[in-house]
Coordinates of C-alpha atoms in Angstrom, one line a residue:
Chain A
M18 CA 0.6 -6.9 -23.3
L19 CA 1.7 -4.7 -20.5
E20 CA -1.1 -4.1 -18.0
F21 CA -1.4 -2.2 -14.7
A22 CA -3.8 -1.6 -11.9
Y23 CA -4.5 2.1 -12.2
Y24 CA -4.6 4.1 -9.0
P25 CA -5.5 7.7 -10.0
G26 CA -5.7 9.2 -6.5
C27 CA -7.9 12.0 -5.4
S28 CA -6.1 14.9 -7.1
L29 CA -6.4 13.3 -10.5
E30 CA -10.2 13.3 -10.2
H31 CA -10.3 17.1 -10.1
T32 CA -7.4 19.5 -9.9
A33 CA -5.1 17.2 -11.9
S34 CA -7.8 15.9 -14.3
P35 CA -5.6 16.9 -17.3
Y36 CA -3.0 14.5 -15.9
D37 CA -5.6 11.7 -15.6
K38 CA -6.9 12.3 -19.1
S39 CA -3.5 12.4 -20.7
T40 CA -2.1 9.4 -18.8
R41 CA -5.1 7.2 -19.9
A42 CA -4.9 8.5 -23.5
V43 CA -1.1 8.0 -23.7
F44 CA -1.2 4.5 -22.2
K45 CA -4.0 3.5 -24.6
S46 CA -2.1 4.8 -27.5
L47 CA 1.0 2.9 -26.4
G48 CA -1.0 -0.3 -26.1
I49 CA -0.5 -0.5 -22.3
G50 CA -3.6 -1.7 -20.3
L51 CA -4.8 0.4 -17.4
R52 CA -7.5 -1.1 -15.2
E53 CA -8.7 1.3 -12.6
I54 CA -8.8 -0.2 -9.1
E55 CA -12.5 -0.6 -8.4
D56 CA -13.6 1.6 -5.4
W57 CA -10.1 2.8 -4.5
N58 CA -9.8 5.2 -1.6
C59 CA -7.5 8.1 -0.5
C60 CA -3.9 6.9 0.1
G61 CA -3.8 8.9 3.3
A62 CA -1.3 11.4 2.0
T63 CA 1.3 13.1 4.3
M64 CA -1.5 14.4 6.4
Y65 CA -2.5 11.0 7.9
M66 CA 1.2 10.3 8.5
S67 CA 1.4 13.5 10.6
A68 CA -1.4 12.3 12.9
K69 CA -1.9 8.6 13.0
K70 CA 0.7 6.4 11.3
I71 CA -0.9 2.9 11.6
V72 CA -4.3 4.3 10.6
G73 CA -2.7 6.0 7.6
Y74 CA -0.9 2.9 6.5
S75 CA -4.0 0.7 7.0
I76 CA -6.2 2.8 4.6
S77 CA -3.3 3.0 2.2
A78 CA -3.0 -0.8 2.4
R79 CA -6.7 -1.2 1.4
N80 CA -5.7 0.0 -2.1
L81 CA -2.8 -2.4 -2.2
A82 CA -5.1 -5.3 -1.1
L83 CA -7.5 -4.4 -3.9
A84 CA -4.7 -4.5 -6.5
Q85 CA -3.4 -7.7 -5.0
E86 CA -6.7 -9.3 -6.1
M87 CA -6.2 -8.0 -9.6
G88 CA -2.7 -9.6 -9.8
L89 CA -1.2 -6.5 -11.4
E90 CA 1.5 -4.0 -10.5
I91 CA 0.0 -0.5 -9.6
C92 CA 0.5 2.5 -11.8
A93 CA 0.3 5.7 -9.6
P94 CA 0.8 9.0 -11.4
C95 CA 0.5 11.3 -8.3
S96 CA 4.0 11.6 -6.7
S97 CA 2.5 11.7 -3.2
C98 CA 0.3 8.6 -3.7
Y99 CA 3.3 6.9 -5.3
T100 CA 5.5 7.6 -2.3
I101 CA 2.8 6.8 0.3
L102 CA 1.9 3.4 -1.3
R103 CA 5.6 2.5 -1.6
K104 CA 6.2 3.6 1.9
T105 CA 3.3 1.4 3.1
N106 CA 4.9 -1.6 1.4
R107 CA 8.3 -0.8 3.0
H108 CA 6.8 -0.4 6.4
I109 CA 5.0 -3.8 6.2
A110 CA 8.2 -5.5 5.0
W111 CA 10.3 -3.8 7.7
D112 CA 8.5 -5.1 10.8
P113 CA 6.2 -8.1 10.7
K114 CA 4.5 -6.8 13.9
E115 CA 3.5 -3.7 12.1
G116 CA 2.3 -5.7 9.1
K117 CA 0.2 -7.7 11.5
K118 CA -1.5 -4.6 12.9
I119 CA -2.2 -3.3 9.4
N120 CA -3.7 -6.7 8.5
E121 CA -5.8 -6.8 11.6
A122 CA -7.2 -3.4 10.6
L123 CA -7.9 -4.7 7.1
A124 CA -9.5 -7.8 8.5
A125 CA -12.1 -5.5 10.2
A126 CA -13.3 -4.8 6.6
G127 CA -13.0 -8.5 5.5
M128 CA -9.7 -7.8 3.6
S129 CA -6.1 -8.9 3.8
Y130 CA -2.8 -8.0 2.2
T131 CA -0.3 -10.8 2.0
K132 CA 1.3 -10.7 -1.4
P133 CA 3.2 -7.4 -1.9
V134 CA 2.2 -5.4 -4.9
N135 CA 4.8 -3.3 -6.7
V136 CA 4.0 0.3 -7.2
R137 CA 5.2 2.1 -10.3
H138 CA 5.2 5.6 -11.7
P139 CA 4.0 6.2 -15.3
L140 CA 7.3 8.1 -16.1
D141 CA 9.2 4.9 -15.2
I142 CA 6.8 2.7 -17.1
I143 CA 7.0 4.7 -20.3
V144 CA 10.8 5.1 -20.4
N145 CA 11.9 1.8 -18.9
D146 CA 9.1 -0.7 -19.8
V147 CA 7.9 0.6 -23.2
G148 CA 11.5 1.8 -23.9
I149 CA 12.9 4.8 -25.7
D150 CA 13.4 3.0 -29.0
V151 CA 9.8 1.8 -29.2
L152 CA 8.5 5.2 -28.2
K153 CA 10.6 6.9 -30.9
S154 CA 9.2 4.6 -33.5
K155 CA 5.7 5.7 -32.5
V156 CA 6.3 9.5 -32.7
T157 CA 4.3 10.9 -35.5
R158 CA 4.7 14.6 -34.5
P159 CA 8.3 15.3 -33.3
L160 CA 8.3 18.2 -30.9
T161 CA 11.1 19.9 -32.8
G162 CA 12.1 23.3 -31.5
L163 CA 10.2 23.1 -28.2
K164 CA 12.3 23.9 -25.1
V165 CA 11.1 22.2 -22.0
A166 CA 12.3 22.6 -18.4
P167 CA 12.1 19.1 -16.8
Y168 CA 10.8 19.4 -13.2
Y169 CA 10.7 16.2 -11.2
G170 CA 9.8 17.6 -7.8
C171 CA 10.4 15.7 -4.6
Q172 CA 8.5 12.5 -4.2
I173 CA 9.2 10.5 -7.3
V174 CA 13.0 10.5 -6.5
R175 CA 13.0 10.9 -2.8
P176 CA 13.2 9.4 -0.2
V177 CA 14.3 6.4 -2.3
G178 CA 15.3 6.8 -5.9
Y179 CA 13.6 3.7 -7.2
F180 CA 14.1 4.3 -10.9
D181 CA 16.4 7.4 -11.1
D182 CA 19.0 9.4 -9.3
K183 CA 17.9 11.4 -6.3
D184 CA 19.9 14.6 -7.2
D185 CA 20.1 14.7 -10.9
P186 CA 17.4 12.4 -12.4
Q187 CA 17.5 11.9 -16.2
T188 CA 14.4 9.9 -17.0
M189 CA 12.2 12.9 -18.1
D190 CA 15.2 14.6 -19.9
I191 CA 15.7 11.4 -21.9
L192 CA 11.9 11.3 -22.6
I193 CA 11.8 14.9 -23.8
R194 CA 14.7 14.4 -26.1
A195 CA 13.2 11.2 -27.5
L196 CA 10.1 13.2 -28.5
G197 CA 12.2 15.6 -30.5
A198 CA 12.1 18.5 -28.0
E199 CA 15.0 20.0 -26.1
A200 CA 15.3 19.5 -22.3
V201 CA 16.9 22.7 -21.1
A202 CA 19.3 22.7 -18.1
Y203 CA 17.1 23.0 -15.0
P204 CA 19.2 23.2 -11.9
P205 CA 16.3 23.1 -9.4
K206 CA 14.8 20.0 -11.1
V207 CA 14.3 18.2 -7.7
R208 CA 13.8 21.3 -5.5
C209 CA 10.6 21.5 -3.5
C210 CA 7.7 23.7 -4.7
G211 CA 6.4 24.1 -1.2
G212 CA 3.7 21.5 -1.4
M213 CA 0.8 22.1 1.0
L214 CA 2.6 25.2 2.3
M215 CA 0.6 27.0 -0.4
T216 CA -2.4 26.4 1.8
T217 CA -0.8 26.7 5.2
D218 CA 1.9 29.3 4.8
E219 CA 1.6 30.9 1.4
Q220 CA 4.5 33.3 1.6
I221 CA 7.0 30.4 1.8
A222 CA 5.5 28.5 -1.1
L223 CA 5.3 31.6 -3.3
K224 CA 9.0 32.2 -2.7
L225 CA 9.9 28.6 -3.7
C226 CA 7.6 28.8 -6.8
H227 CA 9.1 32.1 -7.8
E228 CA 12.6 30.5 -7.7
L229 CA 11.4 27.6 -9.8
L230 CA 9.7 29.9 -12.4
Q231 CA 12.7 32.2 -12.5
A232 CA 15.1 29.3 -13.1
A233 CA 12.9 28.0 -16.0
A234 CA 12.9 31.5 -17.6
E235 CA 16.7 32.0 -17.1
N236 CA 17.5 28.7 -18.7
G237 CA 15.3 29.3 -21.8
G238 CA 12.5 26.9 -20.8
E239 CA 9.3 27.8 -22.7
M240 CA 7.3 25.5 -20.5
I241 CA 7.7 23.4 -17.4
A242 CA 7.0 19.7 -17.5
T243 CA 5.9 18.2 -14.2
A244 CA 5.0 14.7 -12.8
C245 CA 3.1 15.7 -9.7
P246 CA -0.4 17.3 -9.2
L247 CA 0.8 19.5 -6.3
C248 CA 3.8 20.9 -8.2
H249 CA 1.5 21.5 -11.1
V250 CA -1.2 23.4 -9.1
N251 CA 1.4 25.5 -7.2
L252 CA 3.3 26.5 -10.3
E253 CA 0.3 27.0 -12.6
G254 CA -2.6 27.9 -10.4
F255 CA -0.6 30.3 -8.2
Q256 CA 1.7 31.8 -10.9
G257 CA -0.5 34.9 -10.8
K258 CA 0.1 35.3 -7.1
V259 CA 3.8 34.8 -7.6
N260 CA 3.7 37.7 -10.1
A261 CA 1.8 39.9 -7.8
Q262 CA 4.1 39.2 -4.9
Y263 CA 7.4 39.5 -6.8
S264 CA 6.4 42.1 -9.5
T265 CA 7.2 39.6 -12.2
E266 CA 5.3 38.8 -15.4
F267 CA 5.7 35.1 -15.8
N268 CA 3.3 33.4 -18.2
I269 CA 5.0 30.0 -18.3
P270 CA 2.8 27.1 -19.3
V271 CA 3.0 24.2 -16.9
I272 CA 2.1 20.9 -18.3
Y273 CA 2.4 17.2 -17.4
F274 CA 5.0 15.1 -19.1
T275 CA 2.2 12.9 -20.5
H276 CA 1.0 15.9 -22.5
L277 CA 4.3 16.0 -24.4
V278 CA 4.1 12.3 -25.1
G279 CA 0.5 12.5 -26.2
I280 CA 1.1 15.4 -28.7
A281 CA 4.1 13.6 -30.1
L282 CA 2.0 10.4 -30.5
G283 CA -0.5 12.3 -32.6
L284 CA -3.3 12.7 -30.0
S285 CA -5.4 15.9 -29.9
P286 CA -5.1 18.6 -27.3
E287 CA -8.7 17.8 -26.2
E288 CA -8.0 14.1 -25.7
L289 CA -5.1 15.1 -23.4
G290 CA -7.1 17.7 -21.4
L291 CA -4.7 20.5 -22.6
D292 CA -7.8 22.7 -22.9
K293 CA -8.3 22.5 -19.2
L294 CA -5.0 24.2 -18.3
L295 CA -5.1 27.7 -16.9
I296 CA -2.1 28.9 -18.9
E297 CA -2.5 27.7 -22.5
P298 CA 0.6 25.9 -23.8
S299 CA -0.1 27.4 -27.2
K300 CA 3.2 26.4 -28.7
L301 CA 2.6 22.8 -27.8
M302 CA -1.0 22.9 -29.0
A303 CA 0.2 24.4 -32.3
M304 CA 2.4 21.3 -32.8
K305 CA -0.6 19.4 -34.0
G306 CA 0.1 21.0 -37.3
V307 CA 3.6 19.6 -37.4
V308 CA 4.0 17.0 -40.2
A309 CA 5.7 13.7 -39.5
V310 CA 9.3 13.6 -40.6
Chain B
M6 CA 4.5 30.9 28.3
T7 CA 2.0 31.2 31.1
E8 CA 2.3 29.3 34.4
A9 CA -1.1 27.6 33.8
I10 CA 0.1 26.0 30.6
K11 CA 3.3 24.8 32.3
T12 CA 1.5 23.0 35.1
T13 CA -1.0 21.2 32.8
S14 CA 1.5 20.2 30.2
P15 CA 3.1 16.8 30.3
T16 CA 6.6 16.6 31.8
E17 CA 9.6 16.5 29.6
A18 CA 10.3 13.0 30.7
E19 CA 6.9 11.8 29.4
L20 CA 7.5 13.6 26.1
H21 CA 10.8 11.9 25.8
A22 CA 9.3 8.5 26.5
A23 CA 6.7 9.1 23.8
F24 CA 9.4 10.3 21.4
W25 CA 11.5 7.2 21.8
E26 CA 8.4 5.0 21.3
Q27 CA 7.8 6.9 18.1
I28 CA 11.4 6.7 17.0
E29 CA 11.4 2.9 17.3
S30 CA 8.2 2.7 15.2
F31 CA 9.7 3.4 11.8
P32 CA 12.7 2.0 9.9
D33 CA 16.1 3.5 10.9
G34 CA 14.4 5.8 13.4
H35 CA 17.1 5.0 16.0
K36 CA 19.8 6.5 13.8
I37 CA 19.0 9.9 15.3
K38 CA 21.4 8.9 18.1
K39 CA 24.2 9.2 15.6
C40 CA 23.6 12.9 14.7
L41 CA 26.9 14.7 14.4
Q42 CA 25.4 18.2 14.3
C43 CA 27.0 18.9 10.9
G44 CA 24.0 20.9 9.7
T45 CA 23.6 19.2 6.3
C46 CA 19.9 18.9 7.0
T47 CA 19.5 22.6 7.6
G48 CA 21.7 23.5 4.6
T49 CA 19.7 21.4 2.2
C50 CA 16.3 22.2 3.6
P51 CA 14.4 24.6 1.2
V52 CA 12.4 26.1 4.1
S53 CA 14.8 26.1 7.0
Q54 CA 15.2 29.9 6.7
F55 CA 11.5 30.2 7.7
M56 CA 11.7 27.9 10.7
D57 CA 12.1 29.2 14.2
I58 CA 14.2 26.2 15.1
T59 CA 16.3 24.6 12.2
P60 CA 16.4 20.9 11.6
R61 CA 19.9 20.6 13.1
Q62 CA 18.8 22.7 16.2
T63 CA 15.7 20.5 16.6
I64 CA 17.9 17.4 17.2
A65 CA 20.2 19.5 19.5
M66 CA 17.2 20.8 21.5
F67 CA 15.8 17.3 21.9
R68 CA 19.1 16.2 23.3
A69 CA 19.0 19.2 25.7
G70 CA 15.6 18.0 27.0
R71 CA 13.6 20.7 25.3
L72 CA 11.0 18.7 23.5
E73 CA 8.1 20.9 24.5
D74 CA 9.9 23.9 23.0
I75 CA 10.2 22.0 19.8
L76 CA 6.5 21.1 19.8
R77 CA 5.6 24.8 20.4
S78 CA 7.8 25.9 17.5
K79 CA 6.5 26.3 13.9
T80 CA 9.3 24.1 12.6
I81 CA 7.6 20.7 12.4
W82 CA 4.5 22.2 10.7
I83 CA 6.7 24.1 8.1
C84 CA 8.5 20.9 7.0
A85 CA 7.0 20.3 3.5
S86 CA 8.0 16.6 3.3
C87 CA 10.5 17.0 0.5
Y88 CA 12.9 14.5 2.0
A89 CA 16.0 16.5 0.9
C90 CA 17.5 16.2 4.4
T91 CA 16.7 12.5 4.6
V92 CA 18.7 11.6 1.4
R93 CA 21.7 13.9 2.3
C94 CA 22.2 13.1 6.0
P95 CA 25.7 11.5 6.3
A96 CA 24.5 9.6 9.4
G97 CA 21.4 8.2 7.6
I98 CA 19.0 9.9 10.0
K99 CA 15.4 9.9 8.8
V100 CA 14.8 13.5 9.5
T101 CA 11.5 13.8 7.6
D102 CA 10.1 10.7 9.4
T103 CA 11.3 12.2 12.7
M104 CA 9.3 15.4 11.9
Y105 CA 6.2 13.2 11.3
A106 CA 6.9 11.5 14.6
L107 CA 7.0 14.9 16.4
K108 CA 3.8 15.9 14.6
R109 CA 2.1 12.8 15.9
I110 CA 3.2 13.6 19.5
A111 CA 2.0 17.1 19.1
M112 CA -1.4 16.0 17.6
H113 CA -1.9 13.4 20.3
R114 CA -1.2 15.8 23.2
K115 CA -2.5 18.9 21.5
I116 CA 0.7 20.9 22.0
Y117 CA 0.9 23.4 19.2
P118 CA 2.6 26.7 18.3
A119 CA 0.5 29.8 19.1
N120 CA -1.4 31.4 16.2
F121 CA -0.2 28.8 13.7
P122 CA -3.1 26.3 13.4
V123 CA -1.6 24.2 10.6
H124 CA -2.4 21.0 12.5
S125 CA -6.1 21.6 11.9
L126 CA -5.5 20.8 8.2
S127 CA -4.7 17.2 9.2
S128 CA -7.9 16.9 11.3
T129 CA -10.1 18.3 8.6
F130 CA -8.5 16.0 6.1
M131 CA -9.0 12.9 8.3
N132 CA -12.6 13.8 8.8
N133 CA -13.1 13.9 5.1
V134 CA -11.5 10.6 4.5
Y135 CA -13.6 9.0 7.2
K136 CA -16.8 10.4 5.8
Y137 CA -16.1 9.9 2.1
G138 CA -13.1 7.6 1.7
R139 CA -11.5 10.2 -0.5
N140 CA -10.1 13.7 -0.1
Y141 CA -12.5 16.6 -0.9
E142 CA -10.3 19.4 -2.0
L143 CA -12.7 22.2 -2.0
G144 CA -14.2 21.3 1.3
L145 CA -10.7 20.9 2.8
G146 CA -9.6 24.3 1.7
V147 CA -12.7 26.2 2.7
K148 CA -13.0 24.5 6.1
Y149 CA -9.3 25.0 6.8
F150 CA -9.4 28.7 5.9
M151 CA -12.5 29.2 8.1
R152 CA -10.7 27.6 11.0
S153 CA -7.3 29.3 10.4
H154 CA -7.1 32.5 8.4
I155 CA -10.5 33.5 7.0
V156 CA -9.1 36.2 4.8
K157 CA -7.5 33.6 2.6
L158 CA -11.0 32.4 1.6
F159 CA -11.2 35.7 -0.3
T160 CA -7.6 36.0 -1.5
T161 CA -7.7 32.4 -2.9
A162 CA -11.2 32.8 -4.4
G163 CA -9.8 33.8 -7.8
Y164 CA -7.8 30.6 -8.1
G165 CA -10.9 28.6 -7.0
I166 CA -13.1 30.2 -9.6
A167 CA -10.6 29.7 -12.4
M168 CA -10.3 26.0 -11.5
I169 CA -14.1 25.6 -11.3
R170 CA -14.4 27.1 -14.8
R171 CA -12.0 24.6 -16.2
G172 CA -13.9 21.7 -14.5
R173 CA -10.9 21.1 -12.2
M174 CA -12.6 21.7 -8.8
G175 CA -15.2 19.3 -7.7
L176 CA -18.1 21.2 -5.9
L177 CA -19.3 18.1 -4.1
P178 CA -17.4 15.4 -2.4
K179 CA -17.1 12.0 -4.0
R180 CA -17.9 9.1 -1.7
I181 CA -16.6 5.6 -2.4
K182 CA -19.0 2.8 -2.6
R183 CA -17.8 0.8 0.4
V184 CA -17.1 3.6 2.8
S185 CA -18.1 1.3 5.6
Q186 CA -14.9 -0.6 4.9
I187 CA -12.8 2.5 5.4
Q188 CA -14.6 3.3 8.6
A189 CA -14.1 -0.2 10.0
I190 CA -10.4 -0.1 9.1
I191 CA -9.9 3.3 10.7
K192 CA -11.8 2.2 13.9
K193 CA -9.7 -0.9 14.2
A194 CA -6.4 0.8 13.5
N195 CA -7.2 3.5 16.0
E196 CA -7.0 0.8 18.7
F197 CA -3.3 0.6 18.2
G198 CA -2.8 3.9 20.0
E199 CA -1.0 7.1 19.1
Q200 CA 1.6 5.5 16.7

């Protein structure tokens, strides 16, 4: 049986709790084990990188060291955590002197990190480990007629495209089609949502989000599927502000790709945390009435 | 810029030395020497139109010995870490990592753009991680807005309330069990200096 060390990350505890709920439910339904890393800490995010690099990598490495003891690969749904954890591994492998510093810091807490732990994203796991054929065989409610804009954001494909193309990734498109839905053309699929700029310089982030919402509407996307808590909160939570700023009337549900998988696998909207979204994806929720083909 | 700031600020030579030290401290940092000023970074950057100095100009100004001007611009704090420039640079320059390096120099020397206190988000964030071992989203937002633009506390309140109603905003911080480990790691790692 496939099993992973689960690293939810801070966002998935609160703002992205629907992502956490749906990831756990979907993995369970697919028969993939997820063992939460006991007492995990913040990955350090981009904000530690901006101030103290070695400190940031050292606290990130505490999580890797905890997973090392479990002997499992990590599954990290948050794009930012995914990139930071992978970057930590790359940094340690790049220069043994840097790895030594990080291990000295870990030693102060009685820990060490010597056997590199691979870090994976759930989108990669579902499509490439479970596989499209197996997934299709488990679909009990095909999402026929649903038009979804696949939005990958930045950090699962950049700076290094570990499991997909950096400019025109296909993994989520393939997944959406396997579930019976339509993946509409979405030219800005890897364009930035503004990230933390929504907090620090709102006008910039609102403009970027406006362009992303506009592109979904123009291409016939009835909802946007994301793989990142920050993309999700910017596009969903601040859609009202985009409308106020640009005199638009967008009411586009923004969901996590795990929600699509969950509904297609026969799980309930509540099990997937769909009821916690600010803009109800009513068409997706209504799919629970769809009868298996 | 006032004369007082000029005389107390580090010399350009010191900033350059710090910059090179930073550049050597991450993979492929040295490739910045190969910049051909083609402007692909600026063209692909989704936020370059909001920067006072574009990514291409940042490298040109560094070469011209104007690091302090770079640190006093908003540019490095507007970079959203999307890595578009990094993957498209024909010379393989790690532009995003270079922006991080510049931020670290700015944070260490407290050289910031006027009226643009974005750096304080990082300090607040680091305090939370030290205290709790995890990020505390509500506390981070409230404290940052109090330090930077207090009006946003009110204009963002609607979002906060909607999120609290859906159970998506933790009112209290979550502290990990072995927070002493985090604190020991941070204290030790801090000994390695500004890198």
